[in-house]
CSV table of C-alpha atoms and ligand atoms in Angstrom, one decimal:
chain,number,residue,atom,x,y,z
W,1,MET,CA,-0.1,0.1,0.0
W,2,SER,CA,1.4,3.3,-0.9
W,3,LEU,CA,1.8,5.8,1.9
W,4,PRO,CA,0.4,9.4,1.6
W,5,LEU,CA,3.8,11.2,1.3
W,6,GLN,CA,5.5,8.5,-0.7
W,7,GLY,CA,7.7,10.1,-3.3
W,8,LYS,CA,7.8,13.4,-1.5
W,9,VAL,CA,11.0,15.1,-0.1
W,10,ALA,CA,11.0,17.0,3.3
W,11,LEU,CA,13.5,19.2,4.9
W,12,VAL,CA,13.0,19.9,8.5
W,13,THR,CA,15.2,22.6,10.2
W,14,GLY,CA,16.2,21.9,13.7
W,15,ALA,CA,15.4,18.1,13.2
W,16,ALA,CA,17.9,16.6,15.6
W,17,LYS,CA,15.9,16.9,18.7
W,18,ARG,CA,12.4,17.7,20.2
W,19,LEU,CA,9.8,18.8,17.9
W,20,GLY,CA,11.6,19.1,14.8
W,21,ARG,CA,12.9,15.6,15.2
W,22,ALA,CA,9.2,14.4,15.9
W,23,VAL,CA,8.1,16.1,12.7
W,24,ALA,CA,10.8,14.6,10.8
W,25,LEU,CA,10.1,11.1,11.8
W,26,ARG,CA,6.4,11.6,11.4
W,27,LEU,CA,6.9,12.7,7.9
W,28,ALA,CA,8.9,9.6,7.1
W,29,GLU,CA,6.3,7.4,8.6
W,30,GLU,CA,3.9,9.0,6.1
W,31,GLY,CA,6.3,8.0,3.2
W,32,ALA,CA,8.4,10.9,2.9
W,33,ASP,CA,12.1,10.9,2.4
W,34,VAL,CA,13.8,13.5,4.8
W,35,ALA,CA,16.6,16.0,5.1
W,36,VAL,CA,17.4,16.5,8.7
W,37,HIS,CA,18.9,19.8,9.5
W,38,TYR,CA,21.0,20.5,12.7
W,39,ARG,CA,23.4,23.2,13.9
W,40,THR,CA,25.2,21.7,16.9
W,41,SER,CA,23.6,18.6,17.5
W,42,GLN,CA,25.3,16.3,14.8
W,43,PRO,CA,25.2,13.0,16.8
W,44,GLU,CA,21.5,13.5,17.4
W,45,ALA,CA,20.9,14.3,13.8
W,46,GLN,CA,22.7,11.1,12.6
W,47,ASP,CA,20.7,9.2,15.2
W,48,ALA,CA,17.5,10.7,13.6
W,49,VAL,CA,18.5,9.7,10.1
W,50,LYS,CA,19.2,6.0,11.3
W,51,GLU,CA,15.8,6.1,12.7
W,52,ILE,CA,14.0,7.2,9.4
W,53,GLU,CA,16.2,4.6,7.4
W,54,LYS,CA,14.6,1.9,9.9
W,55,LEU,CA,11.3,3.0,8.6
W,56,GLY,CA,12.7,2.4,4.9
W,57,LYS,CA,13.0,6.0,4.1
W,58,ARG,CA,16.1,8.0,2.6
W,59,ALA,CA,17.3,10.3,5.2
W,60,VAL,CA,20.5,12.4,5.2
W,61,ALA,CA,21.8,15.1,7.8
W,62,PHE,CA,22.9,18.6,6.8
W,63,GLY,CA,24.6,21.1,9.1
W,64,ALA,CA,24.2,24.7,8.9
W,65,ASP,CA,23.9,27.8,11.1
W,66,LEU,CA,20.8,29.5,10.0
W,67,GLY,CA,22.0,32.8,11.3
W,68,SER,CA,24.0,33.0,7.9
W,69,VAL,CA,22.1,33.5,4.5
W,70,ASP,CA,25.2,31.9,2.9
W,71,GLU,CA,24.8,28.8,5.0
W,72,ILE,CA,21.0,28.5,4.3
W,73,LYS,CA,21.6,28.8,0.6
W,74,ARG,CA,23.9,26.0,0.8
W,75,LEU,CA,21.5,23.9,3.1
W,76,ILE,CA,18.8,24.2,0.5
W,77,ASP,CA,20.9,23.5,-2.2
W,78,GLN,CA,22.5,20.4,-0.8
W,79,ALA,CA,19.0,19.1,0.5
W,80,GLY,CA,17.4,19.8,-3.2
W,81,LYS,CA,20.5,18.3,-4.9
W,82,HIS,CA,20.8,15.3,-2.8
W,83,PHE,CA,17.2,13.9,-3.3
W,84,GLY,CA,16.7,15.7,-6.7
W,85,ARG,CA,13.5,17.4,-5.4
W,86,LEU,CA,11.9,19.3,-2.5
W,87,ASP,CA,8.2,19.1,-1.7
W,88,ILE,CA,8.0,20.1,2.2
W,89,LEU,CA,10.0,22.7,4.0
W,90,VAL,CA,9.4,22.8,7.6
W,91,ASN,CA,10.9,25.6,9.5
W,92,SER,CA,11.0,24.4,13.0
W,93,ALA,CA,14.6,25.7,14.2
W,94,ALA,CA,14.3,28.5,16.6
W,95,ASN,CA,15.8,29.9,20.0
W,96,PHE,CA,13.9,30.8,23.0
W,97,LEU,CA,16.0,33.6,24.6
W,98,PRO,CA,14.6,35.0,27.8
W,99,ALA,CA,14.9,38.9,27.6
W,100,SER,CA,12.9,41.6,29.3
W,101,MET,CA,12.6,45.3,28.7
W,102,VAL,CA,15.7,45.8,30.9
W,103,SER,CA,17.7,42.6,30.0
W,104,THR,CA,17.4,42.7,26.3
W,105,THR,CA,20.8,43.4,24.6
W,106,GLU,CA,21.6,44.1,20.8
W,107,GLU,CA,23.0,40.7,20.6
W,108,ILE,CA,19.9,38.8,22.1
W,109,TRP,CA,17.7,40.9,19.8
W,110,ASP,CA,19.6,40.0,16.6
W,111,ALA,CA,20.0,36.3,17.6
W,112,ALA,CA,16.2,36.1,18.1
W,113,LEU,CA,15.3,37.9,15.2
W,114,ASP,CA,17.9,36.3,13.0
W,115,THR,CA,17.1,32.7,13.8
W,116,ASN,CA,13.4,32.8,14.3
W,117,LEU,CA,12.4,35.3,11.7
W,118,ARG,CA,14.9,36.2,9.3
W,119,ALA,CA,16.0,32.4,8.5
W,120,PRO,CA,12.5,31.1,7.7
W,121,PHE,CA,12.3,33.9,5.1
W,122,PHE,CA,15.8,33.0,3.6
W,123,CYS,CA,14.9,29.4,3.8
W,124,ALA,CA,11.6,30.0,1.8
W,125,GLN,CA,13.5,32.2,-0.5
W,126,ALA,CA,16.2,29.7,-1.5
W,127,ALA,CA,13.6,26.6,-1.5
W,128,ALA,CA,11.2,28.5,-3.7
W,129,PRO,CA,12.2,27.3,-7.0
W,130,TRP,CA,12.3,23.5,-5.9
W,131,LEU,CA,8.8,23.9,-4.0
W,132,ARG,CA,7.2,25.8,-6.9
W,133,ARG,CA,8.2,22.7,-9.2
W,134,ALA,CA,6.9,20.2,-6.9
W,135,GLN,CA,4.0,22.3,-6.2
W,136,GLY,CA,5.1,22.1,-2.3
W,137,VAL,CA,4.4,23.5,1.0
W,138,ILE,CA,6.0,25.2,3.7
W,139,ILE,CA,5.2,24.9,7.5
W,140,ASN,CA,6.5,27.7,9.6
W,141,PHE,CA,6.6,27.6,13.5
W,142,ALA,CA,5.1,30.5,15.1
W,143,ASP,CA,4.2,30.6,19.0
W,144,THR,CA,1.6,31.7,21.2
W,145,GLY,CA,4.0,34.2,22.5
W,146,GLY,CA,3.7,35.8,19.0
W,147,LEU,CA,0.2,36.5,19.8
W,148,LEU,CA,0.2,37.3,23.7
W,149,GLY,CA,3.3,39.6,23.9
W,150,TRP,CA,5.4,38.1,26.9
W,151,THR,CA,7.4,40.7,28.4
W,152,GLY,CA,9.9,38.4,29.7
W,153,TYR,CA,10.7,37.2,26.2
W,154,ILE,CA,10.2,40.5,24.2
W,155,PRO,CA,12.5,39.6,21.2
W,156,HIS,CA,11.2,36.2,21.0
W,157,SER,CA,7.5,37.4,20.9
W,158,VAL,CA,8.3,39.9,18.1
W,159,SER,CA,10.2,37.4,16.0
W,160,LYS,CA,7.0,35.0,16.4
W,161,ALA,CA,4.7,37.7,15.5
W,162,GLY,CA,6.8,38.3,12.5
W,163,VAL,CA,6.4,34.6,11.6
W,164,ILE,CA,2.7,34.9,11.8
W,165,MET,CA,2.8,37.9,9.0
W,166,LEU,CA,5.6,36.0,7.1
W,167,THR,CA,3.4,33.1,6.8
W,168,LYS,CA,0.7,35.3,5.2
W,169,VAL,CA,2.9,37.4,3.0
W,170,LEU,CA,4.7,34.2,1.7
W,171,ALA,CA,1.5,32.5,1.1
W,172,LYS,CA,0.4,35.3,-1.3
W,173,ALA,CA,3.8,35.7,-2.9
W,174,LEU,CA,4.4,31.8,-3.6
W,175,ALA,CA,0.7,31.1,-4.6
W,176,PRO,CA,-0.7,29.3,-6.4
W,177,GLU,CA,2.2,26.7,-6.7
W,178,VAL,CA,3.2,26.6,-3.0
W,179,ARG,CA,1.1,26.8,0.0
W,180,VAL,CA,2.4,28.3,3.2
W,181,ASN,CA,1.0,27.8,6.7
W,182,ALA,CA,2.0,28.0,10.3
W,183,ILE,CA,1.5,26.3,13.6
W,184,ALA,CA,1.5,28.3,16.8
W,185,PRO,CA,1.9,25.7,19.6
W,186,GLY,CA,1.4,26.3,23.3
W,187,THR,CA,3.7,24.6,25.7
W,188,ILE,CA,4.4,21.0,24.4
W,189,THR,CA,5.7,18.9,27.3
W,190,MET,CA,9.2,17.6,26.4
W,191,ALA,CA,11.6,15.5,28.3
W,192,GLY,CA,13.9,17.7,30.1
W,193,ASP,CA,11.7,20.7,30.3
W,194,PRO,CA,11.3,22.6,33.7
W,195,PRO,CA,8.4,20.9,35.3
W,196,GLU,CA,6.9,24.3,36.2
W,197,TRP,CA,6.2,25.1,32.4
W,198,GLU,CA,3.6,22.1,32.2
W,199,ALA,CA,2.1,23.3,35.7
W,200,ASP,CA,1.9,26.8,34.7
W,201,TYR,CA,0.2,26.0,31.5
W,202,ILE,CA,-2.4,23.5,33.0
W,203,LYS,CA,-3.4,26.7,35.0
W,204,LEU,CA,-3.7,28.8,31.9
W,205,ALA,CA,-5.1,26.5,29.2
W,206,PRO,CA,-9.0,25.8,29.0
W,207,LEU,CA,-8.3,22.3,28.0
W,208,ARG,CA,-6.2,22.0,31.1
W,209,ARG,CA,-3.1,20.3,29.8
W,210,SER,CA,0.0,20.9,28.0
W,211,GLY,CA,0.6,19.7,24.4
W,212,GLN,CA,2.2,16.3,23.3
W,213,PRO,CA,4.7,16.2,20.3
W,214,SER,CA,1.9,14.1,18.6
W,215,ASP,CA,-0.5,17.2,18.8
W,216,ILE,CA,2.3,19.0,16.6
W,217,THR,CA,2.9,16.3,14.2
W,218,ASP,CA,-0.8,15.7,13.8
W,219,SER,CA,-1.1,19.4,12.8
W,220,VAL,CA,1.8,19.5,10.5
W,221,LEU,CA,0.2,16.3,8.6
W,222,PHE,CA,-3.0,18.2,8.5
W,223,LEU,CA,-1.7,21.2,7.0
W,224,VAL,CA,0.7,19.4,4.4
W,225,ARG,CA,-2.4,17.6,3.2
W,226,SER,CA,-4.9,20.3,3.2
W,227,LYS,CA,-4.9,21.4,-0.5
W,228,PHE,CA,-7.1,24.3,0.2
W,229,ILE,CA,-5.5,26.0,3.1
W,230,THR,CA,-2.8,28.4,2.7
W,231,GLY,CA,-1.7,31.7,4.7
W,232,HIS,CA,-3.4,30.0,8.0
W,233,VAL,CA,-1.9,30.3,11.3
W,234,LEU,CA,-3.1,27.1,13.5
W,235,MET,CA,-3.2,27.5,17.1
W,236,VAL,CA,-2.3,24.2,18.6
W,237,ASP,CA,-2.4,25.5,22.2
W,238,GLY,CA,-5.1,24.0,24.3
W,239,GLY,CA,-7.3,27.2,24.0
W,240,ARG,CA,-4.5,29.2,25.9
W,241,THR,CA,-4.8,32.1,23.4
W,242,LEU,CA,-8.7,32.4,23.8
T,1,LIG,N1,8.7,23.2,22.5
T,1,LIG,C1,7.4,24.0,22.7
T,1,LIG,O1,6.6,23.9,23.8
T,1,LIG,C2,7.1,25.2,21.7
T,1,LIG,C3,6.3,26.0,22.0
T,1,LIG,C4,5.9,27.1,21.2
T,1,LIG,C5,6.5,27.0,19.9
T,1,LIG,N2,7.6,26.3,19.7
T,1,LIG,C6,8.3,26.4,18.4
T,1,LIG,O2,8.3,25.1,17.9
T,1,LIG,C7,9.6,24.8,17.0
T,1,LIG,C8,10.3,23.7,17.5
T,1,LIG,O3,10.2,23.9,19.1
T,1,LIG,P1,11.5,22.9,19.9
T,1,LIG,O4,11.0,23.2,21.3
T,1,LIG,O5,11.8,21.7,19.2
T,1,LIG,O6,12.8,23.9,19.6
T,1,LIG,P2,14.1,24.0,20.1
T,1,LIG,O7,14.6,22.7,20.8
T,1,LIG,O8,14.3,25.3,21.0
T,1,LIG,O9,15.1,24.1,19.0
T,1,LIG,C9,15.3,23.4,17.8
T,1,LIG,C10,16.4,23.4,17.3
T,1,LIG,O10,16.7,24.6,16.7
T,1,LIG,C11,18.1,24.6,16.3
T,1,LIG,N3,18.7,26.0,16.4
T,1,LIG,C12,18.8,26.9,17.0
T,1,LIG,N4,19.4,28.0,16.6
T,1,LIG,C13,19.8,27.9,15.5
T,1,LIG,C14,20.6,28.4,14.3
T,1,LIG,N5,21.1,29.8,14.7
T,1,LIG,N6,21.0,27.8,13.4
T,1,LIG,C15,20.4,26.5,13.1
T,1,LIG,N7,19.7,25.9,14.0
T,1,LIG,C16,19.5,26.6,15.1
T,1,LIG,C17,18.9,23.8,17.3
T,1,LIG,O11,19.7,22.9,16.7
T,1,LIG,P3,20.9,22.2,17.3
T,1,LIG,O12,20.5,21.5,18.4
T,1,LIG,O13,21.5,21.1,16.1
T,1,LIG,O14,21.9,23.2,17.5
T,1,LIG,C18,17.7,23.2,18.1
T,1,LIG,O15,18.0,22.0,18.3
T,1,LIG,C19,10.4,26.2,17.5
T,1,LIG,O16,10.2,27.1,16.2
T,1,LIG,C20,9.7,26.9,18.7
T,1,LIG,O17,9.9,28.1,18.7
T,1,LIG,C21,7.9,25.3,20.4
Protein backbone atom coordinates (compact mmCIF):
# COMPACT_ATOMS: atom_id res chain seq x y z
CA MET A 1 0.00 0.00 0.00
CA SER A 2 1.39 3.41 -0.94
CA LEU A 3 1.84 5.87 1.93
CA PRO A 4 0.35 9.41 1.64
CA LEU A 5 3.75 11.15 1.30
CA GLN A 6 5.43 8.42 -0.77
CA GLY A 7 7.83 10.01 -3.28
CA LYS A 8 7.88 13.37 -1.46
CA VAL A 9 10.99 14.96 0.02
CA ALA A 10 10.94 17.05 3.20
CA LEU A 11 13.56 19.31 4.73
CA VAL A 12 13.02 19.92 8.45
CA THR A 13 15.19 22.52 10.16
CA GLY A 14 16.25 21.92 13.74
CA ALA A 15 15.35 18.26 13.31
CA ALA A 16 17.98 16.61 15.51
CA LYS A 17 15.91 16.91 18.67
CA ARG A 18 12.54 17.66 20.18
CA LEU A 19 9.68 18.86 17.95
CA GLY A 20 11.69 19.11 14.74
CA ARG A 21 12.82 15.52 15.17
CA ALA A 22 9.27 14.36 15.93
CA VAL A 23 8.05 16.09 12.75
CA ALA A 24 10.86 14.58 10.65
CA LEU A 25 10.06 11.07 11.90
CA ARG A 26 6.33 11.54 11.39
CA LEU A 27 6.81 12.74 7.82
CA ALA A 28 8.97 9.66 7.19
CA GLU A 29 6.30 7.40 8.72
CA GLU A 30 3.90 8.91 6.20
CA GLY A 31 6.27 8.02 3.37
CA ALA A 32 8.54 11.05 2.84
CA ASP A 33 12.31 11.00 2.45
CA VAL A 34 13.82 13.55 4.82
CA ALA A 35 16.74 15.97 5.01
CA VAL A 36 17.48 16.43 8.72
CA HIS A 37 18.98 19.84 9.44
CA TYR A 38 21.04 20.51 12.58
CA ARG A 39 23.42 23.18 13.80
CA THR A 40 25.30 21.77 16.82
CA SER A 41 23.49 18.45 17.42
CA GLN A 42 25.24 16.31 14.80
CA PRO A 43 25.16 13.01 16.76
CA GLU A 44 21.42 13.40 17.43
CA ALA A 45 20.86 14.30 13.76
CA GLN A 46 22.73 11.15 12.65
CA ASP A 47 20.61 9.16 15.07
CA ALA A 48 17.43 10.67 13.57
CA VAL A 49 18.72 9.65 10.12
CA LYS A 50 19.13 6.05 11.34
CA GLU A 51 15.59 6.07 12.78
CA ILE A 52 14.19 7.26 9.47
CA GLU A 53 16.18 4.68 7.53
CA LYS A 54 14.74 1.99 9.80
CA LEU A 55 11.33 3.08 8.48
CA GLY A 56 12.59 2.26 4.99
CA LYS A 57 12.92 5.89 3.91
CA ARG A 58 15.95 7.81 2.70
CA ALA A 59 17.45 10.40 5.05
CA VAL A 60 20.52 12.60 5.25
CA ALA A 61 21.77 15.11 7.83
CA PHE A 62 23.06 18.54 6.86
CA GLY A 63 24.60 21.07 9.25
CA ALA A 64 24.05 24.83 8.90
CA ASP A 65 23.95 27.92 11.06
CA LEU A 66 20.69 29.54 9.99
CA GLY A 67 22.02 32.87 11.23
CA SER A 68 23.99 32.95 7.97
CA VAL A 69 22.13 33.44 4.69
CA ASP A 70 25.06 31.83 2.81
CA GLU A 71 24.72 28.71 4.95
CA ILE A 72 20.95 28.69 4.37
CA LYS A 73 21.50 28.78 0.61
CA ARG A 74 24.03 25.95 0.86
CA LEU A 75 21.65 23.87 3.00
CA ILE A 76 18.74 24.16 0.58
CA ASP A 77 20.99 23.50 -2.39
CA GLN A 78 22.46 20.39 -0.72
CA ALA A 79 19.05 19.02 0.24
CA GLY A 80 17.47 19.70 -3.17
CA LYS A 81 20.39 18.25 -5.11
CA HIS A 82 20.76 15.22 -2.84
CA PHE A 83 17.18 14.07 -3.43
CA GLY A 84 16.54 15.82 -6.77
CA ARG A 85 13.43 17.57 -5.45
CA LEU A 86 11.94 19.34 -2.45
CA ASP A 87 8.23 19.12 -1.60
CA ILE A 88 7.97 20.10 2.07
CA LEU A 89 9.96 22.71 4.01
CA VAL A 90 9.37 22.77 7.76
CA ASN A 91 10.97 25.79 9.45
CA SER A 92 11.17 24.46 13.00
CA ALA A 93 14.62 25.62 14.21
CA ALA A 94 14.46 28.49 16.68
CA ASN A 95 15.90 29.82 19.86
CA PHE A 96 13.93 30.82 22.98
CA LEU A 97 15.87 33.59 24.66
CA PRO A 98 14.56 35.20 27.84
CA ALA A 99 14.92 38.97 27.58
CA SER A 100 12.88 41.65 29.34
CA MET A 101 12.63 45.40 28.83
CA VAL A 102 15.76 45.80 30.94
CA SER A 103 17.79 42.73 30.00
CA THR A 104 17.36 42.78 26.21
CA THR A 105 20.69 43.47 24.52
CA GLU A 106 21.51 44.11 20.88
CA GLU A 107 23.01 40.60 20.69
CA ILE A 108 19.90 38.90 22.10
CA TRP A 109 17.62 40.93 19.85
CA ASP A 110 19.62 40.04 16.74
CA ALA A 111 19.95 36.37 17.69
CA ALA A 112 16.19 36.02 18.23
CA LEU A 113 15.18 37.86 15.09
CA ASP A 114 17.88 36.31 12.88
CA THR A 115 17.17 32.70 13.81
CA ASN A 116 13.42 32.84 14.32
CA LEU A 117 12.32 35.24 11.58
CA ARG A 118 15.07 36.11 9.09
CA ALA A 119 16.06 32.45 8.64
CA PRO A 120 12.57 31.13 7.75
CA PHE A 121 12.29 33.87 5.13
CA PHE A 122 15.63 33.08 3.51
CA CYS A 123 14.95 29.33 3.72
CA ALA A 124 11.69 29.98 1.86
CA GLN A 125 13.41 32.21 -0.68
CA ALA A 126 16.11 29.64 -1.41
CA ALA A 127 13.65 26.73 -1.48
CA ALA A 128 11.04 28.52 -3.60
CA PRO A 129 12.29 27.30 -7.02
CA TRP A 130 12.32 23.68 -5.79
CA LEU A 131 8.95 24.01 -4.05
CA ARG A 132 7.31 25.69 -7.04
CA ARG A 133 8.42 22.82 -9.29
CA ALA A 134 7.02 20.29 -6.82
CA GLN A 135 3.79 22.22 -6.01
CA GLY A 136 5.08 22.02 -2.47
CA VAL A 137 4.29 23.37 0.95
CA ILE A 138 5.99 25.33 3.74
CA ILE A 139 5.14 24.92 7.41
CA ASN A 140 6.46 27.65 9.71
CA PHE A 141 6.56 27.51 13.50
CA ALA A 142 5.11 30.53 15.27
CA ASP A 143 4.32 30.51 19.00
CA THR A 144 1.50 31.66 21.28
CA GLY A 145 4.04 34.27 22.42
CA GLY A 146 3.69 35.82 18.97
CA LEU A 147 0.11 36.73 19.88
CA LEU A 148 0.20 37.17 23.63
CA GLY A 149 3.33 39.31 23.89
CA TRP A 150 5.50 37.93 26.70
CA THR A 151 7.27 40.70 28.59
CA GLY A 152 9.98 38.27 29.73
CA TYR A 153 10.67 37.23 26.12
CA ILE A 154 10.30 40.45 24.15
CA PRO A 155 12.52 39.70 21.10
CA HIS A 156 11.16 36.13 20.96
CA SER A 157 7.55 37.36 20.97
CA VAL A 158 8.32 39.91 18.28
CA SER A 159 10.10 37.30 16.15
CA LYS A 160 7.14 34.92 16.36
CA ALA A 161 4.62 37.69 15.62
CA GLY A 162 6.77 38.26 12.55
CA VAL A 163 6.49 34.58 11.61
CA ILE A 164 2.70 34.98 11.56
CA MET A 165 2.89 37.82 9.04
CA LEU A 166 5.70 36.07 7.16
CA THR A 167 3.37 33.09 6.70
CA LYS A 168 0.63 35.26 5.25
CA VAL A 169 2.84 37.26 2.92
CA LEU A 170 4.73 34.18 1.70
CA ALA A 171 1.40 32.45 1.07
CA LYS A 172 0.45 35.28 -1.30
CA ALA A 173 3.90 35.62 -2.85
CA LEU A 174 4.32 31.90 -3.58
CA ALA A 175 0.74 31.13 -4.66
CA PRO A 176 -0.61 29.34 -6.53
CA GLU A 177 2.18 26.77 -6.69
CA VAL A 178 3.25 26.70 -3.05
CA ARG A 179 1.07 26.72 0.06
CA VAL A 180 2.44 28.32 3.23
CA ASN A 181 0.96 27.75 6.69
CA ALA A 182 2.09 27.98 10.29
CA ILE A 183 1.53 26.26 13.58
CA ALA A 184 1.51 28.27 16.80
CA PRO A 185 2.09 25.76 19.58
CA GLY A 186 1.35 26.29 23.21
CA THR A 187 3.64 24.60 25.72
CA ILE A 188 4.49 21.16 24.42
CA THR A 189 5.77 18.88 27.14
CA MET A 190 9.20 17.57 26.21
CA ALA A 191 11.63 15.48 28.28
CA GLY A 192 14.02 17.74 30.18
CA ASP A 193 11.84 20.86 30.19
CA PRO A 194 11.42 22.48 33.64
CA PRO A 195 8.32 20.85 35.24
CA GLU A 196 6.89 24.27 36.18
CA TRP A 197 6.33 25.05 32.46
CA GLU A 198 3.75 22.25 32.25
CA ALA A 199 2.22 23.09 35.67
CA ASP A 200 1.85 26.78 34.72
CA TYR A 201 0.30 25.90 31.39
CA ILE A 202 -2.30 23.56 32.90
CA LYS A 203 -3.55 26.52 34.96
CA LEU A 204 -3.78 28.80 31.92
CA ALA A 205 -5.11 26.60 29.10
CA PRO A 206 -8.86 25.94 28.95
CA LEU A 207 -8.21 22.30 27.97
CA ARG A 208 -6.22 21.91 31.24
CA ARG A 209 -3.21 20.19 29.77
CA SER A 210 -0.02 20.95 27.91
CA GLY A 211 0.59 19.59 24.43
CA GLN A 212 2.29 16.38 23.32
CA PRO A 213 4.60 16.16 20.31
CA SER A 214 1.87 14.14 18.56
CA ASP A 215 -0.45 17.19 18.82
CA ILE A 216 2.11 19.04 16.69
CA THR A 217 2.92 16.26 14.24
CA ASP A 218 -0.80 15.65 13.63
CA SER A 219 -1.20 19.36 12.85
CA VAL A 220 1.79 19.39 10.49
CA LEU A 221 0.33 16.43 8.63
CA PHE A 222 -3.06 18.13 8.44
CA LEU A 223 -1.56 21.29 6.93
CA VAL A 224 0.68 19.37 4.53
CA ARG A 225 -2.34 17.50 3.18
CA SER A 226 -4.95 20.32 3.20
CA LYS A 227 -4.82 21.46 -0.42
CA PHE A 228 -7.18 24.46 -0.03
CA ILE A 229 -5.53 26.03 3.01
CA THR A 230 -2.82 28.65 2.68
CA GLY A 231 -1.72 31.60 4.81
CA HIS A 232 -3.30 30.02 7.86
CA VAL A 233 -1.88 30.01 11.39
CA LEU A 234 -3.16 27.02 13.32
CA MET A 235 -3.23 27.55 17.10
CA VAL A 236 -2.29 24.24 18.71
CA ASP A 237 -2.48 25.53 22.24
CA GLY A 238 -5.33 23.89 24.19
CA GLY A 239 -7.21 27.19 23.94
CA ARG A 240 -4.50 29.21 25.70
CA THR A 241 -4.88 32.23 23.40
CA LEU A 242 -8.68 32.42 23.68
N1 LIG B 1 8.53 23.23 22.50
C1 LIG B 1 7.49 24.04 22.73
O1 LIG B 1 6.76 23.91 23.72
C2 LIG B 1 7.17 25.14 21.74
C3 LIG B 1 6.15 26.06 22.06
C4 LIG B 1 5.86 27.06 21.15
C5 LIG B 1 6.56 27.16 19.96
N2 LIG B 1 7.54 26.26 19.68
C6 LIG B 1 8.27 26.39 18.41
O2 LIG B 1 8.34 25.13 17.78
C7 LIG B 1 9.61 24.97 17.14
C8 LIG B 1 10.31 23.74 17.66
O3 LIG B 1 10.40 23.83 19.07
P1 LIG B 1 11.51 23.02 19.90
O4 LIG B 1 11.18 23.25 21.34
O5 LIG B 1 11.62 21.65 19.37
O6 LIG B 1 12.81 23.89 19.49
P2 LIG B 1 14.24 23.98 20.19
O7 LIG B 1 14.56 22.68 20.83
O8 LIG B 1 14.28 25.20 21.05
O9 LIG B 1 15.17 24.25 18.93
C9 LIG B 1 15.22 23.36 17.86
C10 LIG B 1 16.56 23.42 17.20
O10 LIG B 1 16.80 24.70 16.63
C11 LIG B 1 18.15 24.69 16.26
N3 LIG B 1 18.73 26.04 16.19
C12 LIG B 1 18.71 27.03 17.10
N4 LIG B 1 19.40 28.10 16.64
C13 LIG B 1 19.86 27.78 15.40
C14 LIG B 1 20.63 28.44 14.40
N5 LIG B 1 21.10 29.68 14.56
N6 LIG B 1 20.91 27.78 13.26
C15 LIG B 1 20.45 26.54 13.06
N7 LIG B 1 19.72 25.85 13.95
C16 LIG B 1 19.42 26.46 15.11
C17 LIG B 1 18.89 23.85 17.31
O11 LIG B 1 19.66 22.89 16.60
P3 LIG B 1 21.00 22.20 17.22
O12 LIG B 1 20.53 21.51 18.47
O13 LIG B 1 21.44 21.28 16.16
O14 LIG B 1 21.97 23.31 17.50
C18 LIG B 1 17.75 23.22 18.11
O15 LIG B 1 17.95 21.86 18.39
C19 LIG B 1 10.36 26.26 17.41
O16 LIG B 1 10.20 27.14 16.30
C20 LIG B 1 9.70 26.83 18.65
O17 LIG B 1 9.81 28.23 18.75
C21 LIG B 1 7.87 25.26 20.55
